[in-house]
Amino acid sequence: MEQFYDVVIIGAGPAGLSAGLYAARAKLKTVILEKEKAGGQIATTDEVANYPGSIEHATGPSLVERMVNQCEEFGAERVKDAVTRFDFEVNPKVIHTESGAIYYAKSVIVATGATPKKIGCSGEAELTGKGVSYCATCDADFFTDLEVFCVGGGDTAVEEAMYLTKFARKVTLVHRRDEFRAAKSIIEKAKKNEKVDYLMNSVVEEIYGEGILEGIKVKNVKTGEITDIPASEDDGTMGVFVFIGYDPATSLFNGCLTMDTSGYLITDDTMRTNIPGVFAAGDVRQKQLRQVVTATADGAIAAVMAEKYIESL
């Protein structure tokens, strides 16, 4: 099945949805391709307190729903499909998907986002979904009245640790340094929460259990001492939530789009990549701040610049 569009957007997080809104509103024939559910990382966030105008106790899913509705009202199409290969060097650009569909586009906006980084320790992969999680909003209620360990030291780690206290009996933040990287206001709020404890200068060396998480081994990075922390006998299990950063979803574009050493796409301030007519927006690109507000701004800019590019053809 061959389909022709002015703009094909790859990814339906805040950046992709914002790009879709602006492109469709400009009367460009627009489709957003997303292999999973819309929203990206924000769809798993319990509270969005720093997005301008989100003063009605907005959650990630509720904000995403509004964005999706806006896109569709202006005529942007959304298709659940995964991009498998492409040719950006030709005009129109060609995109192949898992379903066998072929999309031809005058311009492309890459908004594939990023995925959570893994600890990389023994047992992590085997026990993911069986005690190990990367999404507090998704899985917190599974750990009601249990003990939980939250790995990381940035804003997300501390904020999600506080969210987990709504469910868990106790939440321990495990951080490899002696100070958190999170904003002072967030740390101060966490320290007032009696359910939050801390394991500083520490890393998780091993996660173990037979079919379900039964304990972890933590190493002190200064002394080298390893401490075994088993789940209590009464509980039989515990939780480990990992918030140590993200990896950009750019492997598909290796050798085609210019990236930095961490794999983020390099653009100018108008979201242009190294290939004319191909733009990047959101967490997938090299930038200083990765927040919903910057993602939506990127998407808007990318769509406007895509429109200008199309007019120049």
Coordinates of C-alpha atoms in Angstrom, one line a residue, residues 137-295:
T137 CA 2.8 5.4 37.3
C138 CA 2.4 2.1 35.5
D139 CA 3.5 -0.3 38.3
A140 CA 3.4 1.5 41.7
D141 CA 0.1 -0.1 42.8
F142 CA 1.7 -3.6 42.4
F143 CA 3.9 -2.7 45.3
T144 CA 1.3 -1.5 47.8
D145 CA 2.7 -2.0 51.4
L146 CA 5.9 -3.4 50.1
E147 CA 9.5 -2.1 50.3
V148 CA 10.8 -0.4 47.2
F149 CA 14.2 0.8 46.0
C150 CA 14.5 3.7 43.6
V151 CA 17.7 3.9 41.6
G152 CA 18.9 7.4 40.5
G153 CA 19.7 10.9 41.7
G154 CA 18.1 13.3 39.2
D155 CA 14.8 15.1 39.3
T156 CA 12.8 12.1 37.9
A157 CA 14.3 9.7 40.4
V158 CA 13.4 11.8 43.5
E159 CA 10.0 12.8 42.2
E160 CA 9.1 9.2 41.3
A161 CA 10.3 8.1 44.7
M162 CA 7.9 10.5 46.4
Y163 CA 5.1 9.2 44.1
L164 CA 5.9 5.7 45.1
T165 CA 5.4 6.5 48.8
K166 CA 1.7 6.7 48.0
F167 CA 1.8 2.9 47.7
A168 CA 5.0 1.4 49.1
R169 CA 5.6 1.0 52.8
K170 CA 9.1 2.4 52.4
V171 CA 11.1 3.8 49.5
T172 CA 14.9 3.9 49.5
L173 CA 16.7 6.1 47.0
V174 CA 20.0 4.5 45.8
H175 CA 22.4 6.9 44.3
R176 CA 26.1 6.5 43.3
R177 CA 27.2 9.9 44.5
D178 CA 27.1 11.6 47.9
E179 CA 24.8 14.4 46.6
F180 CA 21.7 14.4 44.4
R181 CA 21.6 16.1 41.0
A182 CA 17.9 16.9 41.5
A183 CA 16.7 20.4 42.1
K184 CA 17.0 21.6 45.7
S185 CA 13.3 22.2 46.0
I186 CA 12.6 18.6 45.0
I187 CA 15.2 17.3 47.5
E188 CA 13.8 19.4 50.3
K189 CA 10.3 18.0 49.6
A190 CA 11.6 14.5 49.7
K191 CA 13.4 14.9 53.0
K192 CA 10.1 15.9 54.6
N193 CA 8.6 12.6 53.5
E194 CA 9.1 10.1 56.4
K195 CA 8.7 7.2 54.0
V196 CA 11.8 8.1 52.0
D197 CA 15.3 6.7 53.0
Y198 CA 18.7 7.0 51.3
L199 CA 21.6 4.8 50.3
M200 CA 24.3 7.2 49.0
N201 CA 27.6 6.3 47.3
S202 CA 25.9 3.1 46.3
V203 CA 25.1 1.1 43.2
V204 CA 23.0 -2.0 42.6
E205 CA 25.3 -4.9 41.8
E206 CA 22.8 -7.7 41.5
I207 CA 19.1 -8.3 41.4
Y208 CA 18.0 -11.8 42.3
G209 CA 15.0 -14.0 42.7
E210 CA 13.4 -17.2 41.4
G211 CA 10.7 -15.9 39.0
I212 CA 10.1 -12.9 41.2
L213 CA 12.4 -10.3 42.7
E214 CA 13.5 -11.5 46.1
G215 CA 16.4 -9.2 46.9
I216 CA 19.2 -7.0 45.7
K217 CA 23.0 -6.6 46.4
V218 CA 24.2 -3.1 46.8
K219 CA 27.9 -2.0 46.5
N220 CA 29.4 1.0 48.3
V221 CA 31.5 2.7 45.6
K222 CA 33.9 4.2 48.2
T223 CA 34.5 1.1 50.4
G224 CA 33.7 -1.6 47.9
E225 CA 31.6 -3.3 50.6
I226 CA 28.6 -5.3 49.2
T227 CA 25.4 -5.5 51.2
D228 CA 22.7 -8.1 50.6
I229 CA 19.2 -6.7 51.0
P230 CA 16.6 -9.5 50.9
A231 CA 12.9 -8.9 50.9
S232 CA 11.3 -9.4 54.3
E233 CA 10.0 -13.0 54.9
D234 CA 6.5 -11.7 55.4
D235 CA 6.5 -9.9 52.0
G236 CA 8.5 -12.4 49.9
T237 CA 9.2 -9.8 47.3
M238 CA 10.1 -6.1 46.8
G239 CA 10.4 -3.5 44.1
V240 CA 13.3 -1.9 42.2
F241 CA 12.4 1.2 40.1
V242 CA 15.2 2.5 37.8
F243 CA 15.4 6.2 36.9
I244 CA 19.0 6.8 35.7
G245 CA 18.4 8.5 32.4
Y246 CA 17.5 7.7 28.8
D247 CA 18.9 6.4 25.6
P248 CA 17.8 8.2 22.4
A249 CA 15.8 5.9 20.0
T250 CA 18.1 6.7 17.0
S251 CA 19.7 3.3 16.1
L252 CA 17.5 3.1 13.0
F253 CA 19.1 6.3 11.7
N254 CA 22.8 5.3 12.2
G255 CA 24.9 6.2 9.2
C256 CA 22.2 8.5 7.8
L257 CA 21.5 11.3 10.3
T258 CA 24.3 13.1 12.1
M259 CA 24.5 12.2 15.9
D260 CA 26.6 13.1 18.9
T261 CA 28.6 10.5 20.9
S262 CA 25.5 9.7 23.0
G263 CA 23.4 9.0 19.9
Y264 CA 21.3 12.1 20.0
L265 CA 20.5 13.7 16.6
I266 CA 22.2 17.0 15.9
T267 CA 20.1 19.8 14.5
D268 CA 20.3 23.5 14.2
D269 CA 17.9 25.8 16.1
T270 CA 15.3 25.3 13.3
M271 CA 15.3 21.5 13.9
R272 CA 17.1 20.8 10.5
T273 CA 19.2 17.7 10.4
N274 CA 22.0 17.1 7.9
I275 CA 19.6 16.0 5.3
P276 CA 17.4 18.7 3.6
G277 CA 13.7 18.1 4.4
V278 CA 14.4 15.9 7.4
F279 CA 13.9 17.5 10.8
A280 CA 14.2 16.2 14.4
A281 CA 12.2 17.3 17.5
G282 CA 12.0 16.4 21.1
D283 CA 14.1 14.2 23.4
V284 CA 15.7 12.5 20.4
R285 CA 17.8 15.6 19.5
Q286 CA 20.9 17.0 21.2
K287 CA 19.7 19.7 23.6
Q288 CA 20.2 21.1 27.1
L289 CA 16.7 20.6 28.6
R290 CA 14.4 17.6 27.9
Q291 CA 11.0 18.5 29.2
V292 CA 7.4 18.4 27.7
V293 CA 7.6 22.2 27.2
T294 CA 10.8 22.0 25.1
A295 CA 9.5 19.0 23.2

